[in-house]
Tab-separated table of C-alpha atoms in Angstrom:
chain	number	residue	atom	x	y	z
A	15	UNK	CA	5.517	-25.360	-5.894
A	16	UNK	CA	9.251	-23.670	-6.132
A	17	UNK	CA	11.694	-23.238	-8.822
A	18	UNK	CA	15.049	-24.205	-9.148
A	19	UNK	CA	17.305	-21.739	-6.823
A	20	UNK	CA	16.557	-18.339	-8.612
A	21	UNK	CA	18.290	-15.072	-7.078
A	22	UNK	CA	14.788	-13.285	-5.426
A	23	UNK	CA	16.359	-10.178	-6.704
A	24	UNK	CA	17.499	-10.967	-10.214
A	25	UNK	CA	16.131	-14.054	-11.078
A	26	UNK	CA	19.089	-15.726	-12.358
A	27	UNK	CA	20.040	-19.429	-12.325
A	28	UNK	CA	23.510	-20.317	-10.604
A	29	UNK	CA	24.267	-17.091	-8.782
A	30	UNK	CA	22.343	-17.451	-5.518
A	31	UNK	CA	23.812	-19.981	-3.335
A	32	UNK	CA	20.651	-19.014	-0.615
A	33	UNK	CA	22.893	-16.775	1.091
A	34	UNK	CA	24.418	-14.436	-1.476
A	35	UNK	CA	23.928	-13.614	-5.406
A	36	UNK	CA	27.168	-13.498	-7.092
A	37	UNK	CA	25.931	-11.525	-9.966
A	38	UNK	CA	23.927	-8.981	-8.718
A	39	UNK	CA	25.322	-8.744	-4.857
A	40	UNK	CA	21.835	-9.470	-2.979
A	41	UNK	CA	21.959	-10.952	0.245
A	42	UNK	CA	19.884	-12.998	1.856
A	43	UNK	CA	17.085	-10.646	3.990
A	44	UNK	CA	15.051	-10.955	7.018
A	45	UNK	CA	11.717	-12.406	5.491
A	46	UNK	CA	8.059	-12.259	7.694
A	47	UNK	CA	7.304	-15.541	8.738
A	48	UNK	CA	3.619	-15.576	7.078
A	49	UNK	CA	5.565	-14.803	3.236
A	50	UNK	CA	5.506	-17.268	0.638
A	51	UNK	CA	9.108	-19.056	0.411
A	52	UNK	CA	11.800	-17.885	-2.246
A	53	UNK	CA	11.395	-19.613	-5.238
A	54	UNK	CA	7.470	-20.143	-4.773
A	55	UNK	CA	5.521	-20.272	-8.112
A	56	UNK	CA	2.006	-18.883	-7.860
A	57	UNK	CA	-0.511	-19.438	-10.802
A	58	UNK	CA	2.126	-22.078	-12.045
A	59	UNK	CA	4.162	-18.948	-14.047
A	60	UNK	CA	5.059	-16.064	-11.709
A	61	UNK	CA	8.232	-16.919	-9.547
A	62	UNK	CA	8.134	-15.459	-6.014
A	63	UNK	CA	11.279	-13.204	-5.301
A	64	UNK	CA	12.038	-11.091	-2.088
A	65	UNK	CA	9.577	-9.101	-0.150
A	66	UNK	CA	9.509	-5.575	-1.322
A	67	UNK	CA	7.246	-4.071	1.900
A	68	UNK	CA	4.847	-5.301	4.054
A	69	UNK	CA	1.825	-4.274	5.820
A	70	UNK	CA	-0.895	-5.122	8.049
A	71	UNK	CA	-2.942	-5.877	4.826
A	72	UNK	CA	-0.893	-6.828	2.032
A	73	UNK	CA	2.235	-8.348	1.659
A	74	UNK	CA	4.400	-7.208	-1.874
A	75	UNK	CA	6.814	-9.710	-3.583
A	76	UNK	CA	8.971	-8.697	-6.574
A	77	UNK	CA	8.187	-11.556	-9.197
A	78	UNK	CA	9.704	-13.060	-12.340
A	79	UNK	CA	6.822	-14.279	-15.157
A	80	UNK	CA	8.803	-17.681	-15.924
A	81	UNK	CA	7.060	-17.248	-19.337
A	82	UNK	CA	8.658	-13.750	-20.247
A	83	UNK	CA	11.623	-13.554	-17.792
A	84	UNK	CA	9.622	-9.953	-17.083
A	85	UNK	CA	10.380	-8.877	-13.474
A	86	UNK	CA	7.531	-7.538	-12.080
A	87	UNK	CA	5.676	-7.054	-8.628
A	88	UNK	CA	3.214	-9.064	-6.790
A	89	UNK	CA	0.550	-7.787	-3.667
A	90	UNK	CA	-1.043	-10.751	-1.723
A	91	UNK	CA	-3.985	-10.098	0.520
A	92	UNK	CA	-2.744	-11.112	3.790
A	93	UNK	CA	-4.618	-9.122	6.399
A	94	UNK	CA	-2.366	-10.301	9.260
A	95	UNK	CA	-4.808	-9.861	12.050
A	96	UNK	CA	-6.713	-12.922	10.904
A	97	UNK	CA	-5.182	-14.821	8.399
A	98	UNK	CA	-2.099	-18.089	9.028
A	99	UNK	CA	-0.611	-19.849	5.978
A	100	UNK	CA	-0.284	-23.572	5.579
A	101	UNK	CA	2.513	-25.016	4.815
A	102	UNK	CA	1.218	-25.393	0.768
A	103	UNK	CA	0.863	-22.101	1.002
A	104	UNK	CA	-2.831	-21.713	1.518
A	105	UNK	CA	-4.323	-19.068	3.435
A	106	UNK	CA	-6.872	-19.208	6.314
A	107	UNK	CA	-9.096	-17.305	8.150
A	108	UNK	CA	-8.420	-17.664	12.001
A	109	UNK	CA	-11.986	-17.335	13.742
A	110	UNK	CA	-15.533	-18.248	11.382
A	111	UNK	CA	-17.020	-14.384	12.735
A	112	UNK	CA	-14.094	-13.190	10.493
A	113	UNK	CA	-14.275	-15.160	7.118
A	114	UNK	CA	-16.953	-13.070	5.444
A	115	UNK	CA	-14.987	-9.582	6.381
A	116	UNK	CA	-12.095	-11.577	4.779
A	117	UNK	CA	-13.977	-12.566	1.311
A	118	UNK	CA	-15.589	-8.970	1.443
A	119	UNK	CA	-11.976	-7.406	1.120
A	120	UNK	CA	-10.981	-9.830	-1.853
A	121	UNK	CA	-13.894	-8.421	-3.286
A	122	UNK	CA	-12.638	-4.815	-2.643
A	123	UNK	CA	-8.834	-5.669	-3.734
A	124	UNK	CA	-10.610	-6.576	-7.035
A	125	UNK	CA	-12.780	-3.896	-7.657
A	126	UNK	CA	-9.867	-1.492	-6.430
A	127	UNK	CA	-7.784	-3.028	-9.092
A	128	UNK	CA	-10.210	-2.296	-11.981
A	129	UNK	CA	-10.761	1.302	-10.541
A	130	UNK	CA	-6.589	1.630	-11.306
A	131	UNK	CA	-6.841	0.090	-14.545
A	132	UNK	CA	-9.025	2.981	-15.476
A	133	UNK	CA	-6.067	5.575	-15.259
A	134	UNK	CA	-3.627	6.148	-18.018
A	135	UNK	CA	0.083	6.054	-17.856
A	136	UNK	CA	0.410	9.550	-16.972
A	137	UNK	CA	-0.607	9.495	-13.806
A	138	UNK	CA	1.324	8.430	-10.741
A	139	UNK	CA	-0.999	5.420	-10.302
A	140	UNK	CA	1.329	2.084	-11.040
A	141	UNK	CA	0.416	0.312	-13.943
A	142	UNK	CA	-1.864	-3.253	-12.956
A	143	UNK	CA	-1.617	-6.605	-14.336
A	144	UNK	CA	-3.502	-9.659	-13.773
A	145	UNK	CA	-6.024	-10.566	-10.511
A	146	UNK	CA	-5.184	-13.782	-9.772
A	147	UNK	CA	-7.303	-15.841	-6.987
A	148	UNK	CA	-5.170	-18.698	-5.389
A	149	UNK	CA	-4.510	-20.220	-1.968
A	150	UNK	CA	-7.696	-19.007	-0.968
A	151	UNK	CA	-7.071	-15.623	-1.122
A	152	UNK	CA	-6.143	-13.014	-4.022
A	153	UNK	CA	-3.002	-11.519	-5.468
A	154	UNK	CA	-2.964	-8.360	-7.973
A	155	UNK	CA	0.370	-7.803	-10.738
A	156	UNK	CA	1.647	-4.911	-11.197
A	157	UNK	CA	4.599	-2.925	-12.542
A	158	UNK	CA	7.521	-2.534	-9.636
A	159	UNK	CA	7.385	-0.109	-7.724
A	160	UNK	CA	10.296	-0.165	-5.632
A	161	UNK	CA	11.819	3.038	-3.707
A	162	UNK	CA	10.610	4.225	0.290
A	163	UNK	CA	7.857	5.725	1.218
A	164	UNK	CA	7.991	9.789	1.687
A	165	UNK	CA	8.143	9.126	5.488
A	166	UNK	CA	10.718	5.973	5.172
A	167	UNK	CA	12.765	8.438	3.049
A	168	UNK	CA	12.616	11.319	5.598
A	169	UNK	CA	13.955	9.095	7.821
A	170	UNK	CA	16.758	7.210	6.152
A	171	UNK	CA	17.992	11.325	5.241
A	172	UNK	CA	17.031	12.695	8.481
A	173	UNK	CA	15.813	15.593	6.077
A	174	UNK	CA	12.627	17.425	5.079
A	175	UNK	CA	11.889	18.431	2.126
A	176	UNK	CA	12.084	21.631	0.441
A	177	UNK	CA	9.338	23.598	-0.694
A	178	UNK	CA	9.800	23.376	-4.263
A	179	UNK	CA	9.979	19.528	-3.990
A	180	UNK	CA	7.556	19.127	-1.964
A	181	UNK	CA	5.061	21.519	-4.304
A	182	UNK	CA	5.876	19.215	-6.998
A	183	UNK	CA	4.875	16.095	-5.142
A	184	UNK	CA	2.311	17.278	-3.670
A	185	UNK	CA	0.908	18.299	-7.376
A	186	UNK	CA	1.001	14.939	-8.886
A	187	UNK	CA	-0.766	13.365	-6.088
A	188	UNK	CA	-3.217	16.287	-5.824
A	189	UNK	CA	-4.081	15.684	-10.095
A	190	UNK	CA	-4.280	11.801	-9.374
A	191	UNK	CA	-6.725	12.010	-6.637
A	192	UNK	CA	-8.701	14.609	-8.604
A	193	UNK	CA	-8.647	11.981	-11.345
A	194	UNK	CA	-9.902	9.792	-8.705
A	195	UNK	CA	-13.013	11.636	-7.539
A	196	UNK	CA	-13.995	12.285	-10.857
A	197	UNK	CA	-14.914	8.430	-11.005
A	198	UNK	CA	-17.095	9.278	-7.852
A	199	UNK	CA	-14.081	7.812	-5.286
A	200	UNK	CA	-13.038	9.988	-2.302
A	201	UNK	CA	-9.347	8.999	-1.600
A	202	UNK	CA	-9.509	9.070	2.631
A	203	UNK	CA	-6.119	7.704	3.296
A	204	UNK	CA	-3.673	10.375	1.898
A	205	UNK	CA	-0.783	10.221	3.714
A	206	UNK	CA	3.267	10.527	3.409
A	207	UNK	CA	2.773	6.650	3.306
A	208	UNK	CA	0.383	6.886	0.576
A	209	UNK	CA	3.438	7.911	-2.040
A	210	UNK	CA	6.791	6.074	-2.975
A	211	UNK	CA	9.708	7.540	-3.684
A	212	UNK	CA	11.751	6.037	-6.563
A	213	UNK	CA	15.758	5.861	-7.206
A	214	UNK	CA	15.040	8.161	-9.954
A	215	UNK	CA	13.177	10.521	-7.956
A	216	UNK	CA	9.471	10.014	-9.311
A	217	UNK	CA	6.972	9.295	-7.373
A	218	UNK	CA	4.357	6.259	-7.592
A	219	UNK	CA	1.074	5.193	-5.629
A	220	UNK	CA	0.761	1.228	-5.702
A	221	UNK	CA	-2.886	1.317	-4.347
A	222	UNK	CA	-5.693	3.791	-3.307
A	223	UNK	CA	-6.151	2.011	0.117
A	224	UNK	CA	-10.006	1.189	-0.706
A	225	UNK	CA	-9.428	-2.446	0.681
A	226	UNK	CA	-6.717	-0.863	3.697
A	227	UNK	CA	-9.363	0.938	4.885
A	228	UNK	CA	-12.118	-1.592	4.837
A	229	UNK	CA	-10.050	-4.020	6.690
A	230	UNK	CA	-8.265	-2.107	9.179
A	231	UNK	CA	-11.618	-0.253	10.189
A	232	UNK	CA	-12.975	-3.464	10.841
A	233	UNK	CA	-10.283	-4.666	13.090
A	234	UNK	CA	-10.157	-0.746	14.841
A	235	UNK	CA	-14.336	-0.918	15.121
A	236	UNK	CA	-14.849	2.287	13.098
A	237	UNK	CA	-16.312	2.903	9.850
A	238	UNK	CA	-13.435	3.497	8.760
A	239	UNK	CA	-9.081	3.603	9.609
A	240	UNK	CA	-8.135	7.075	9.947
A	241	UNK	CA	-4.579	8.294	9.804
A	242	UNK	CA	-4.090	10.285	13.046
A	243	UNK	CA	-2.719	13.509	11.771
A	244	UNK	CA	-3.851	13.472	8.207
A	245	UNK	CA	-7.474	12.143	8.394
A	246	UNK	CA	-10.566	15.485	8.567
A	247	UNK	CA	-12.539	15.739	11.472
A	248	UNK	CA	-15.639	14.716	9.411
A	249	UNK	CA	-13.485	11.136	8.891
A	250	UNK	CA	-14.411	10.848	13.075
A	251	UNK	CA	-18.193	10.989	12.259
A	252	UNK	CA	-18.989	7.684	9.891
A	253	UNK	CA	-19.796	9.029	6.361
A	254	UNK	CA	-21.846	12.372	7.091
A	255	UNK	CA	-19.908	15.598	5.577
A	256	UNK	CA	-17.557	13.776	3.469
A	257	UNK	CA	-16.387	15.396	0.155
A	258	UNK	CA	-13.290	16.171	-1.766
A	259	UNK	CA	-12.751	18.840	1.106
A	260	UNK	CA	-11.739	15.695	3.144
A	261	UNK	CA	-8.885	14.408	1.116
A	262	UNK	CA	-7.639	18.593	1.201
A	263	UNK	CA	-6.841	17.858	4.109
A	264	UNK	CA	-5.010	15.143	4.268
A	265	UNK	CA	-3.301	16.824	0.991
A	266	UNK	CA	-2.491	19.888	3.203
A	267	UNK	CA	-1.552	17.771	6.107
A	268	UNK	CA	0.929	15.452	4.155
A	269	UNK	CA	2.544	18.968	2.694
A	270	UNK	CA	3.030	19.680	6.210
A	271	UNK	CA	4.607	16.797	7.206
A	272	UNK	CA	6.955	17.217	4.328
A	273	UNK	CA	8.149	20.463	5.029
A	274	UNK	CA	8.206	20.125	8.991
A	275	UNK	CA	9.109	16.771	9.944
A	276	UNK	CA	6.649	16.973	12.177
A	277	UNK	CA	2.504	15.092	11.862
A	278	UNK	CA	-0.164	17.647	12.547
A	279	UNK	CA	-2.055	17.605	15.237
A	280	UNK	CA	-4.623	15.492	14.904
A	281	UNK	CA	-8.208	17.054	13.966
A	282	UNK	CA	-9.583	15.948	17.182
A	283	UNK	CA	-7.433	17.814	19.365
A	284	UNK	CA	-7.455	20.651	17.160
A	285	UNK	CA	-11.072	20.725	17.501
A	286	UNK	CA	-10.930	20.451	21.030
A	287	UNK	CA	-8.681	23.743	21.198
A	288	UNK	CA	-5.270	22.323	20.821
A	289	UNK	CA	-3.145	25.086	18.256
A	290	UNK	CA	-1.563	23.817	15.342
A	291	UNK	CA	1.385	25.462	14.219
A	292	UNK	CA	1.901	27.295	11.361
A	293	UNK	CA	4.158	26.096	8.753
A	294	UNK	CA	6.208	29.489	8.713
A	295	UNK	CA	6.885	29.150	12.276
A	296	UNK	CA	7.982	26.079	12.137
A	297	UNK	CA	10.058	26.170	8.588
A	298	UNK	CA	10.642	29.712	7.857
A	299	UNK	CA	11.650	28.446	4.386
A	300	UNK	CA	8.418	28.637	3.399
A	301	UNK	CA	6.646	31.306	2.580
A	302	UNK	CA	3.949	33.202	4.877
A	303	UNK	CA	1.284	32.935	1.962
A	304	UNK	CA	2.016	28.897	1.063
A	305	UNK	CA	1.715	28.536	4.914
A	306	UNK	CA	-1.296	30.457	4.865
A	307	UNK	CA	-3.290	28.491	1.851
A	308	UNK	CA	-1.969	25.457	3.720
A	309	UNK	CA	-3.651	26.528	6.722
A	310	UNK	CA	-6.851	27.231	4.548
A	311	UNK	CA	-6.197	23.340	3.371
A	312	UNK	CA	-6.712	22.060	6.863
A	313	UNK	CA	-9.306	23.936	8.133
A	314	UNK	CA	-10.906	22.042	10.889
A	315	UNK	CA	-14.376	22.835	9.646
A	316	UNK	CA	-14.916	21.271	6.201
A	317	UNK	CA	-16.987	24.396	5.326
A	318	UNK	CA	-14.445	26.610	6.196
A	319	UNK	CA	-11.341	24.758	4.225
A	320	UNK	CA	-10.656	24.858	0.502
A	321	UNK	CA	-13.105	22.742	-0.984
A	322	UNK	CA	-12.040	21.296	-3.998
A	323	UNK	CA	-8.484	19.492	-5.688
A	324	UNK	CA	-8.700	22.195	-8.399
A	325	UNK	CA	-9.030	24.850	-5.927
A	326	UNK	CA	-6.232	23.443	-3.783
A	327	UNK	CA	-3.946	23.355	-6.695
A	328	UNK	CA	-4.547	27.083	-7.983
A	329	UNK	CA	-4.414	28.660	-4.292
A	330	UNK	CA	-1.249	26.701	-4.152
A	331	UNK	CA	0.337	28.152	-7.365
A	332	UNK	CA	-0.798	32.034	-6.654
A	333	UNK	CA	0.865	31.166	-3.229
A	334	UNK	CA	3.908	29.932	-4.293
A	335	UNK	CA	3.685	32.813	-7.280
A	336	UNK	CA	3.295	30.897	-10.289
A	337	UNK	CA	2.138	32.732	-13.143
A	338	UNK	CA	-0.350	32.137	-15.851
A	339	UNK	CA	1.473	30.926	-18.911
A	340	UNK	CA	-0.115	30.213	-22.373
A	341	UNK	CA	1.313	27.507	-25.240
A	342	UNK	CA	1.782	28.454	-28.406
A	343	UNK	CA	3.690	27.236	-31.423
A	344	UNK	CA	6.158	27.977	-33.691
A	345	UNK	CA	6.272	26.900	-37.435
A	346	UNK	CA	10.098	27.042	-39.098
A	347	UNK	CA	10.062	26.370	-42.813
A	348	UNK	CA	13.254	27.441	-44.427
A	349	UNK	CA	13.975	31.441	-43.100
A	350	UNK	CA	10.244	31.673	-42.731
A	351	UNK	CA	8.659	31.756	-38.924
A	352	UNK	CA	4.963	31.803	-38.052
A	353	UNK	CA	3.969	31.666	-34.597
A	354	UNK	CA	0.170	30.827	-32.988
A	355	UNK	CA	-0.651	30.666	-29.554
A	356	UNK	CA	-2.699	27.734	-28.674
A	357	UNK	CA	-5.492	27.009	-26.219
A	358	UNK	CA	-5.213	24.653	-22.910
A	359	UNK	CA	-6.130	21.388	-23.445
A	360	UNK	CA	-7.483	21.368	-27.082
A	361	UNK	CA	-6.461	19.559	-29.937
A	362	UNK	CA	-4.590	20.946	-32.886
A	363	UNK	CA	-4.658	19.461	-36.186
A	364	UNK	CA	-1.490	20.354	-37.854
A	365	UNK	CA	-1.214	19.177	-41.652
A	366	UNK	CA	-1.322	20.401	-45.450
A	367	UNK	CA	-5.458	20.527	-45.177
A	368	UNK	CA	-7.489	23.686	-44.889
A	369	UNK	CA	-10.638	21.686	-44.054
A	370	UNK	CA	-9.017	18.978	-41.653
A	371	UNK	CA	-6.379	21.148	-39.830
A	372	UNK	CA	-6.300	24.461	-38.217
A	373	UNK	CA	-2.653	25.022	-38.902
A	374	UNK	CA	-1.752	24.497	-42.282
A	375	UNK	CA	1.731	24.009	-43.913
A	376	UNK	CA	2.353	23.947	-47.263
A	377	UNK	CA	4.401	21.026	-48.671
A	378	UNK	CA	4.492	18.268	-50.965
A	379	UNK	CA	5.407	15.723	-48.267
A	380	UNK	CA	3.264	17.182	-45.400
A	381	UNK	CA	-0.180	14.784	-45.259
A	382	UNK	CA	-3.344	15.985	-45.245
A	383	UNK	CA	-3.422	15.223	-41.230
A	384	UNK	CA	0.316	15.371	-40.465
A	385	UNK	CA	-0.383	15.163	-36.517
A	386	UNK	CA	-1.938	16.092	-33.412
A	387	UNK	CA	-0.303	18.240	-30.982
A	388	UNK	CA	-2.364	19.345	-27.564
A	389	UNK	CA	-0.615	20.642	-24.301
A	390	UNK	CA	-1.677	19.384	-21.550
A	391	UNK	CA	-1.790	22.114	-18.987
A	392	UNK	CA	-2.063	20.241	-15.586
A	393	UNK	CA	1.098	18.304	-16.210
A	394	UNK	CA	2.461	21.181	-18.590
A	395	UNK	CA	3.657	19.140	-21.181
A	396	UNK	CA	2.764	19.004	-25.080
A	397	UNK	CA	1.267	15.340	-26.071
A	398	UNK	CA	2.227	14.730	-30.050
A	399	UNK	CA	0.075	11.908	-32.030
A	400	UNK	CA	2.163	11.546	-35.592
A	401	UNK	CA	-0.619	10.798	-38.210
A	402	UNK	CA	1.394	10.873	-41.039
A	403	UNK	CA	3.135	8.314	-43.235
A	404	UNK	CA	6.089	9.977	-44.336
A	405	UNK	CA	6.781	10.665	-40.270
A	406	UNK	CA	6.428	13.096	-37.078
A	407	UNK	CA	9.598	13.074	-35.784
A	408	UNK	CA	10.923	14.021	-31.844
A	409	UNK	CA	14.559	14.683	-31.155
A	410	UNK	CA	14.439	10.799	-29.916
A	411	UNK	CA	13.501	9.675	-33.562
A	412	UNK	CA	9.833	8.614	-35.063
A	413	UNK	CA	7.287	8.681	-33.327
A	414	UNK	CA	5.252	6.507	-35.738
A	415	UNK	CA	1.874	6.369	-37.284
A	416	UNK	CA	-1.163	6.281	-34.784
A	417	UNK	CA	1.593	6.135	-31.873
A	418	UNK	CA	1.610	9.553	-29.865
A	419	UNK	CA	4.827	11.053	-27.249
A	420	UNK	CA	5.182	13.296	-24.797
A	421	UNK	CA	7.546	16.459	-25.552
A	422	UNK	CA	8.193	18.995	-22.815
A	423	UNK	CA	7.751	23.009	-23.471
A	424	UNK	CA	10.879	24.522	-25.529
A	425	UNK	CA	11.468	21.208	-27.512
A	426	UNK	CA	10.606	20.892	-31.128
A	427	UNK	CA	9.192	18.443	-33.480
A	428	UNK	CA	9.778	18.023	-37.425
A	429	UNK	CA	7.052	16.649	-40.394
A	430	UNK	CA	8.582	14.556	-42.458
A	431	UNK	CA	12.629	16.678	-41.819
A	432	UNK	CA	14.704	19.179	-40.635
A	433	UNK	CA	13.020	21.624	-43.363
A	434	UNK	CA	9.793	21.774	-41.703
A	435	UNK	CA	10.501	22.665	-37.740
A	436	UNK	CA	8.036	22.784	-34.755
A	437	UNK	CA	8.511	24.514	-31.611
A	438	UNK	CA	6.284	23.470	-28.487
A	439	UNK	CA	6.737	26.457	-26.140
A	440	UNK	CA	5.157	27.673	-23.129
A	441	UNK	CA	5.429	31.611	-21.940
């Protein structure tokens, strides 16, 4: 089924002439042959727009919910080593040896999807919609996602990265996949094609490359695909010595990359004698000791490399020389200043209380629970939950009754006004 002719980028009516959108400048792009056309409405509400990026698994569509008019994306499962559309759209299996393989990775793409459902918006995970199964196979919504890959980027720029930026990247995707393994999930396909890289310079993962993996170790014969360069030498031998040492490797390897411009030399090789650099050598921009505890990262022998995300991510900071800070806050009422330090990760109750609230304040308007405020110390930011009903405010206005916000170290809050003013600081 198609639509009338909507622009695949915008979605508007009247602008796109199938060559050209007058509104918002798209022009017509190369498009695999195996895509669903323009215009094609799946689940008889989501509109089928260009092709974001394609793989040898899934194929990703930006999409317009006719319903909402909310542009969105859309990942088919379209492992292209077996499957051929028909001309309705339909997908089939190629050879009968292959169809249960096939049905085994909808399965995954499903379960995969719940697994990301499970993490909160402040992780780099994109946000999931709906599973839909149609045309025989299955299709997963989710926010858009748009931007290049880190190694797409590196080559549009011709540049590596520095090693600030690449610390910070590395970070987020180090806390997601620790997030990950605490559900009992080793990662095994971190890789500079693992992360996107957005206009406004965050970063996003669309998948965890459970159902990748299944499906391209099938079609390679091994228990499982392995990214030459970032996949641990215990990757080579089935499932035996796997642990959240493997995917410090691949988080060391993709920091590498990053900084070099160059893949690693594979574990193989390296285990057959052949010398990987050292970072230093290669980018004397960074530091001996980050090369170093990079070097401790990809340790060809899983017992001799760091062994853990939380490790990684502390050997990285005393590397790079970060140093232990501790949150506290400041109260402002009037001319008057009190000041408490605060622990990690703990929740203050802030309000006019003694037996609900550690921090109390003093005023007619303050409620008993005013609000919530805990700092989050692996993303170093303070998380505010307003419980009050004369108001928590941010410098961006109310935050609202049950509703909580984010509010980065040196920024303040105020109960209820200006009067009563609280500092979120980190030192």
């Amino acid at each position: 089924m198609t639509t009338q002719v909507l622009c695949p980028n915008c979605f508007q009516k009247g602008s796109y002439n199938g060559t050209k959108c007058e509104l918002c400048g798209y022009e017509k792009e190369n498009r695999p042959d195996h895509a669903l056309p323009e215009g094609y409405v799946l689940a008889q509400h989501y509109a089928i727009g260009r092709v974001l990026y394609h793989d040898e698994v899934m194929i990703t569509y930006l999409m317009q919910d006719l319903r909402t008019e909310k542009i969105q994306m859309v990942r088919e499962y379209f492992p292209t080593m077996w499957a051929v559309r028909s001309g309705d759209g339909h997908v089939k299996v190629r050879t009968s040896d292959k169809e249960d393989t096939f049905c085994q990775g909808i399965d995954l793409m499903e379960k995969e999807a719940k697994l990301m459902r499970t993490f909160t918006e402040d992780t780099i995970v994109a946000r999931t919609g709906d599973f839909i199964k149609r045309n025989d196979t299955a299709y997963l919504l989710c926010e858009c996602v748009d931007g290049e890959t880190i190694v797409e980027y590196m080559q549009r720029t011709k540049q590596i990265f520095s090693p600030e930026t690449a610390g910070q990247i590395i970070r987020k995707l180090a806390l997601t996949i620790e997030d990950l393994q605490k559900l009992g999930v080793l990662h095994r396909g971190i890789g500079p094609d693992s992360v996107r890289i957005l206009d406004d310079g965050s970063v996003k993962m669309i998948d965890f490359e459970v159902t990748k993996q299944y499906i391209l170790g099938d079609a390679h014969g091994t228990t499982g695909y392995r990214k030459a360069g970032f996949a641990a030498l215990e990757q080579y031998n089935g499932t035996e010595g796997l642990g959240a040492w493997t995917d410090v490797y691949a988080l060391g390897a993709t920091y590498y990359y990053m900084v070099t411009g160059k893949v690693p030399v594979s574990a193989v090789d390296r285990s057959k004698g052949e010398v990987l650099p050292s970072i230093h050598d290669v980018n004397g921009a960074v530091s001996e000791s980050v090369s170093n505890m990079i070097a401790g990262a990809m340790a060809v022998a899983h017992k001799e490399r760091i062994q853990s995300i939380a490790q990684f991510m502390a050997d990285l900071n005393t590397a790079e020389g970060v140093k232990d800070t501790a949150p506290y806050l400041r109260l402002k009422i009037g001319e008057e200043v009190h000041q408490w330090r605060i622990e990690n990760d703990r929740d203050i109750r802030i309000g006019r209380s003694n037996e609900d609230c550690q921090i109390c304040v003093d005023g007619e308007d303050i409620s008993r629970m005013h609000c919530i405020v805990h700092y989050d110390s692996r993303r170093n930011v303070f998380l505010v939950k307003d419980q009050s009903a004369n108001g928590t405010f941010t410098a961006r206005g109310l935050i609202g009754r049950g509703r909580s916000a984010e509010v980065a170290p040196g920024e303040g809050i105020y109960l209820v006004s200006n009067r009563y003013g609280l500092f979120l600081e980190v030192k």
